[in-house]
């Protein structure tokens, strides 16, 4: 009966994801029935989930991002402008996550070694090599940060205009704002820049 029902759902042109969600709900219902001793076994345990099509990530065109970073009328010349540009460049050039960027500390930047230490998921550490462009942006930003907040002792690299640690919604808004200038993609999040980092590497011959 369940298999015939799934066939019927397929004929109704429902996606595999939608059908799997319905099957999952029915499985939970029969678990309840078994617990209440209304049935002896759960018939859904023999039903396998349908294979779902992989959803392709949203990717911003490489030309759009190059245009963003090459234009001189986009990022301001004040502290906020330097900070915002560095945030977007780090996302795009290193592929780090939003949660990782927020918690970068000043001592995580090794200027002489040209490396950045990142603490990722499950508290795992990795070292990211930096190119000359990022190093220049980092040095300029850190110098400006010191002038902007001479008395603030926060260890975090990125600060708000009030000298506090940045927060996720703020960084999301920054990325969304600048990507909207050069791209029409609907999703304009830090994760989109992470996908762009990986996709553009592949498109340019990386393994």
Short mmCIF file of C-alpha atoms in Angstrom, two decimals:
data_model
loop_
_atom_site.label_atom_id
_atom_site.label_comp_id
_atom_site.label_asym_id
_atom_site.label_seq_id
_atom_site.Cartn_x
_atom_site.Cartn_y
_atom_site.Cartn_z
CA UNK A 1 0.00 0.00 0.00
CA UNK A 2 2.79 2.40 0.87
CA UNK A 3 4.67 1.69 -2.37
CA UNK A 4 1.50 2.25 -4.42
CA UNK A 5 1.00 5.53 -2.56
CA UNK A 6 4.56 6.63 -3.44
CA UNK A 7 3.92 5.75 -7.10
CA UNK A 8 0.78 7.89 -6.98
CA UNK A 9 2.77 10.80 -5.52
CA UNK A 10 5.31 10.43 -8.33
CA UNK A 11 2.51 10.59 -10.91
CA UNK A 12 1.44 13.87 -9.30
CA UNK A 13 4.87 15.25 -10.27
CA UNK A 14 6.01 15.79 -6.67
CA UNK A 15 9.74 16.12 -6.17
CA UNK A 16 11.73 13.36 -4.49
CA UNK A 17 12.39 15.74 -1.59
CA UNK A 18 8.67 16.33 -1.04
CA UNK A 19 7.86 12.61 -1.25
CA UNK A 20 10.63 11.74 1.21
CA UNK A 21 9.27 14.32 3.64
CA UNK A 22 5.80 12.72 3.46
CA UNK A 23 7.24 9.21 3.89
CA UNK A 24 9.24 10.42 6.90
CA UNK A 25 6.10 11.84 8.50
CA UNK A 26 4.28 8.55 7.96
CA UNK A 27 7.22 6.61 9.43
CA UNK A 28 7.07 8.75 12.58
CA UNK A 29 3.31 8.17 12.79
CA UNK A 30 3.73 4.39 12.60
CA UNK A 31 6.46 4.54 15.25
CA UNK A 32 3.86 6.16 17.48
CA UNK A 33 1.29 3.50 16.55
CA UNK A 34 3.74 0.75 17.43
CA UNK A 35 4.59 2.39 20.74
CA UNK A 36 0.86 2.56 21.55
CA UNK A 37 0.51 -1.09 20.45
CA UNK A 38 -1.93 -0.27 17.65
CA UNK A 39 0.27 -2.14 15.16
CA UNK A 40 2.86 -4.90 15.57
CA UNK A 41 5.52 -3.43 13.27
CA UNK A 42 6.31 -0.30 11.29
CA UNK A 43 5.77 -1.04 7.57
CA UNK A 44 7.76 2.06 6.61
CA UNK A 45 11.03 0.49 7.79
CA UNK A 46 11.21 -1.46 4.52
CA UNK A 47 10.73 1.67 2.40
CA UNK A 48 13.92 3.31 1.11
CA UNK A 49 14.11 7.04 0.54
CA UNK A 50 14.05 8.26 -3.05
CA UNK A 51 17.29 9.61 -4.47
CA UNK A 52 17.17 13.41 -4.46
CA UNK A 53 18.76 15.54 -7.15
CA UNK A 54 21.78 17.50 -5.99
CA UNK A 55 21.03 21.20 -5.64
CA UNK A 56 23.64 23.31 -7.37
CA UNK A 57 25.01 26.12 -5.20
CA UNK A 58 24.47 29.74 -6.19
CA UNK A 59 27.72 31.14 -7.56
CA UNK A 60 28.57 34.77 -8.31
CA UNK A 61 30.36 35.21 -11.63
CA UNK A 62 34.12 35.71 -11.40
CA UNK A 63 33.88 38.82 -13.58
CA UNK A 64 31.39 40.37 -11.13
CA UNK A 65 33.71 39.87 -8.17
CA UNK A 66 36.73 41.18 -10.04
CA UNK A 67 34.68 44.24 -10.96
CA UNK A 68 33.73 44.73 -7.30
CA UNK A 69 37.32 44.71 -6.07
CA UNK A 70 38.71 46.79 -8.94
CA UNK A 71 36.22 49.63 -8.70
CA UNK A 72 37.33 52.64 -6.68
CA UNK A 73 33.85 53.98 -5.93
CA UNK A 74 32.54 51.03 -3.90
CA UNK A 75 34.49 50.79 -0.65
CA UNK A 76 34.92 53.90 1.48
CA UNK A 77 38.29 55.26 2.55
CA UNK A 78 37.33 55.21 6.25
CA UNK A 79 37.60 52.42 8.82
CA UNK A 80 34.31 50.80 7.75
CA UNK A 81 35.36 50.76 4.10
CA UNK A 82 38.73 49.13 4.83
CA UNK A 83 37.09 46.59 7.13
CA UNK A 84 34.31 45.71 4.67
CA UNK A 85 36.71 45.18 1.79
CA UNK A 86 38.97 42.95 3.88
CA UNK A 87 35.96 40.88 4.98
CA UNK A 88 34.84 40.25 1.39
CA UNK A 89 38.37 39.59 0.14
CA UNK A 90 39.02 37.07 2.91
CA UNK A 91 35.78 35.22 2.16
CA UNK A 92 36.55 35.08 -1.55
CA UNK A 93 40.30 34.46 -1.46
CA UNK A 94 40.41 31.92 1.38
CA UNK A 95 36.96 30.26 1.40
CA UNK A 96 36.59 30.57 5.17
CA UNK A 97 33.21 30.33 6.88
CA UNK A 98 31.32 33.18 8.53
CA UNK A 99 31.76 31.63 11.98
CA UNK A 100 35.51 31.33 11.37
CA UNK A 101 35.94 34.91 10.19
CA UNK A 102 34.12 36.37 13.20
CA UNK A 103 36.53 34.78 15.66
CA UNK A 104 39.84 35.61 13.97
CA UNK A 105 42.10 37.28 16.52
CA UNK A 106 44.94 39.70 15.88
CA UNK A 107 47.54 37.13 16.95
CA UNK A 108 46.14 34.62 14.42
CA UNK A 109 47.79 36.66 11.64
CA UNK A 110 51.44 35.69 11.14
CA UNK A 111 52.88 38.53 9.11
CA UNK A 112 56.38 37.12 8.58
CA UNK A 113 55.12 33.63 7.67
CA UNK A 114 52.34 35.19 5.52
CA UNK A 115 49.79 32.88 7.12
CA UNK A 116 46.45 33.08 8.91
CA UNK A 117 45.41 30.64 11.63
CA UNK A 118 41.76 29.60 11.51
CA UNK A 119 39.82 27.67 14.16
CA UNK A 120 37.14 25.73 12.29
CA UNK A 121 34.44 23.20 13.08
CA UNK A 122 35.02 20.92 16.08
CA UNK A 123 37.78 23.30 17.18
CA UNK A 124 40.13 22.12 14.43
CA UNK A 125 42.96 24.43 13.50
CA UNK A 126 44.20 25.03 9.97
CA UNK A 127 46.76 27.39 8.51
CA UNK A 128 45.87 29.41 5.40
CA UNK A 129 48.63 30.87 3.18
CA UNK A 130 48.07 34.50 2.18
CA UNK A 131 48.92 36.27 -1.05
CA UNK A 132 50.48 39.72 -1.24
CA UNK A 133 47.15 41.43 -1.91
CA UNK A 134 45.55 40.12 1.28
CA UNK A 135 48.69 40.88 3.31
CA UNK A 136 48.60 44.51 2.14
CA UNK A 137 44.90 44.81 3.02
CA UNK A 138 45.48 43.22 6.43
CA UNK A 139 48.40 45.51 7.27
CA UNK A 140 46.51 48.65 6.23
CA UNK A 141 43.40 47.61 8.13
CA UNK A 142 45.28 46.72 11.34
CA UNK A 143 47.10 50.08 11.23
CA UNK A 144 43.79 51.93 10.76
CA UNK A 145 42.15 49.80 13.47
CA UNK A 146 44.82 50.90 15.94
CA UNK A 147 44.22 54.58 15.13
CA UNK A 148 40.44 54.17 15.26
CA UNK A 149 40.44 52.38 18.63
CA UNK A 150 43.66 53.31 20.49
CA UNK A 151 42.28 52.39 23.92
CA UNK A 152 40.27 49.25 23.05
CA UNK A 153 41.99 45.98 23.93
CA UNK A 154 39.70 43.59 22.03
CA UNK A 155 41.68 40.64 20.64
CA UNK A 156 39.35 40.22 17.66
CA UNK A 157 40.52 41.32 14.22
CA UNK A 158 37.17 42.64 13.04
CA UNK A 159 35.30 45.25 15.08
CA UNK A 160 32.10 47.24 14.71
CA UNK A 161 32.18 51.03 14.42
CA UNK A 162 31.82 51.08 18.24
CA UNK A 163 34.82 48.83 18.82
CA UNK A 164 32.82 45.71 19.68
CA UNK A 165 33.26 42.24 18.19
CA UNK A 166 31.36 41.81 14.93
CA UNK A 167 28.25 39.63 14.86
CA UNK A 168 26.83 37.30 12.20
CA UNK A 169 23.92 39.48 11.03
CA UNK A 170 26.22 42.45 10.58
CA UNK A 171 28.67 40.52 8.40
CA UNK A 172 25.79 39.01 6.44
CA UNK A 173 24.43 42.54 5.76
CA UNK A 174 27.88 43.75 4.66
CA UNK A 175 28.27 40.91 2.15
CA UNK A 176 24.69 41.25 0.92
CA UNK A 177 25.12 44.99 0.35
CA UNK A 178 28.30 44.79 -1.72
CA UNK A 179 27.25 41.77 -3.77
CA UNK A 180 23.99 43.53 -4.67
CA UNK A 181 26.08 46.24 -6.37
CA UNK A 182 27.65 43.86 -8.90
CA UNK A 183 25.37 40.82 -9.03
CA UNK A 184 21.68 40.02 -9.50
CA UNK A 185 21.78 36.60 -7.78
CA UNK A 186 19.03 36.36 -5.17
CA UNK A 187 21.16 34.69 -2.53
CA UNK A 188 23.99 37.02 -1.46
CA UNK A 189 25.46 35.48 1.67
CA UNK A 190 29.01 34.79 2.92
CA UNK A 191 28.46 31.15 1.96
CA UNK A 192 27.93 32.22 -1.66
CA UNK A 193 31.45 33.68 -1.61
CA UNK A 194 32.73 30.37 -0.20
CA UNK A 195 31.17 28.57 -3.17
CA UNK A 196 32.61 31.16 -5.54
CA UNK A 197 36.08 30.59 -4.06
CA UNK A 198 35.87 26.84 -4.74
CA UNK A 199 34.17 27.08 -8.14
CA UNK A 200 36.53 29.70 -9.54
CA UNK A 201 39.55 27.68 -8.38
CA UNK A 202 38.21 24.66 -10.28
CA UNK A 203 37.38 26.77 -13.35
CA UNK A 204 40.98 28.01 -13.41
CA UNK A 205 42.55 24.55 -13.33
CA UNK A 206 42.90 23.75 -9.63
CA UNK A 207 42.59 20.13 -8.53
#
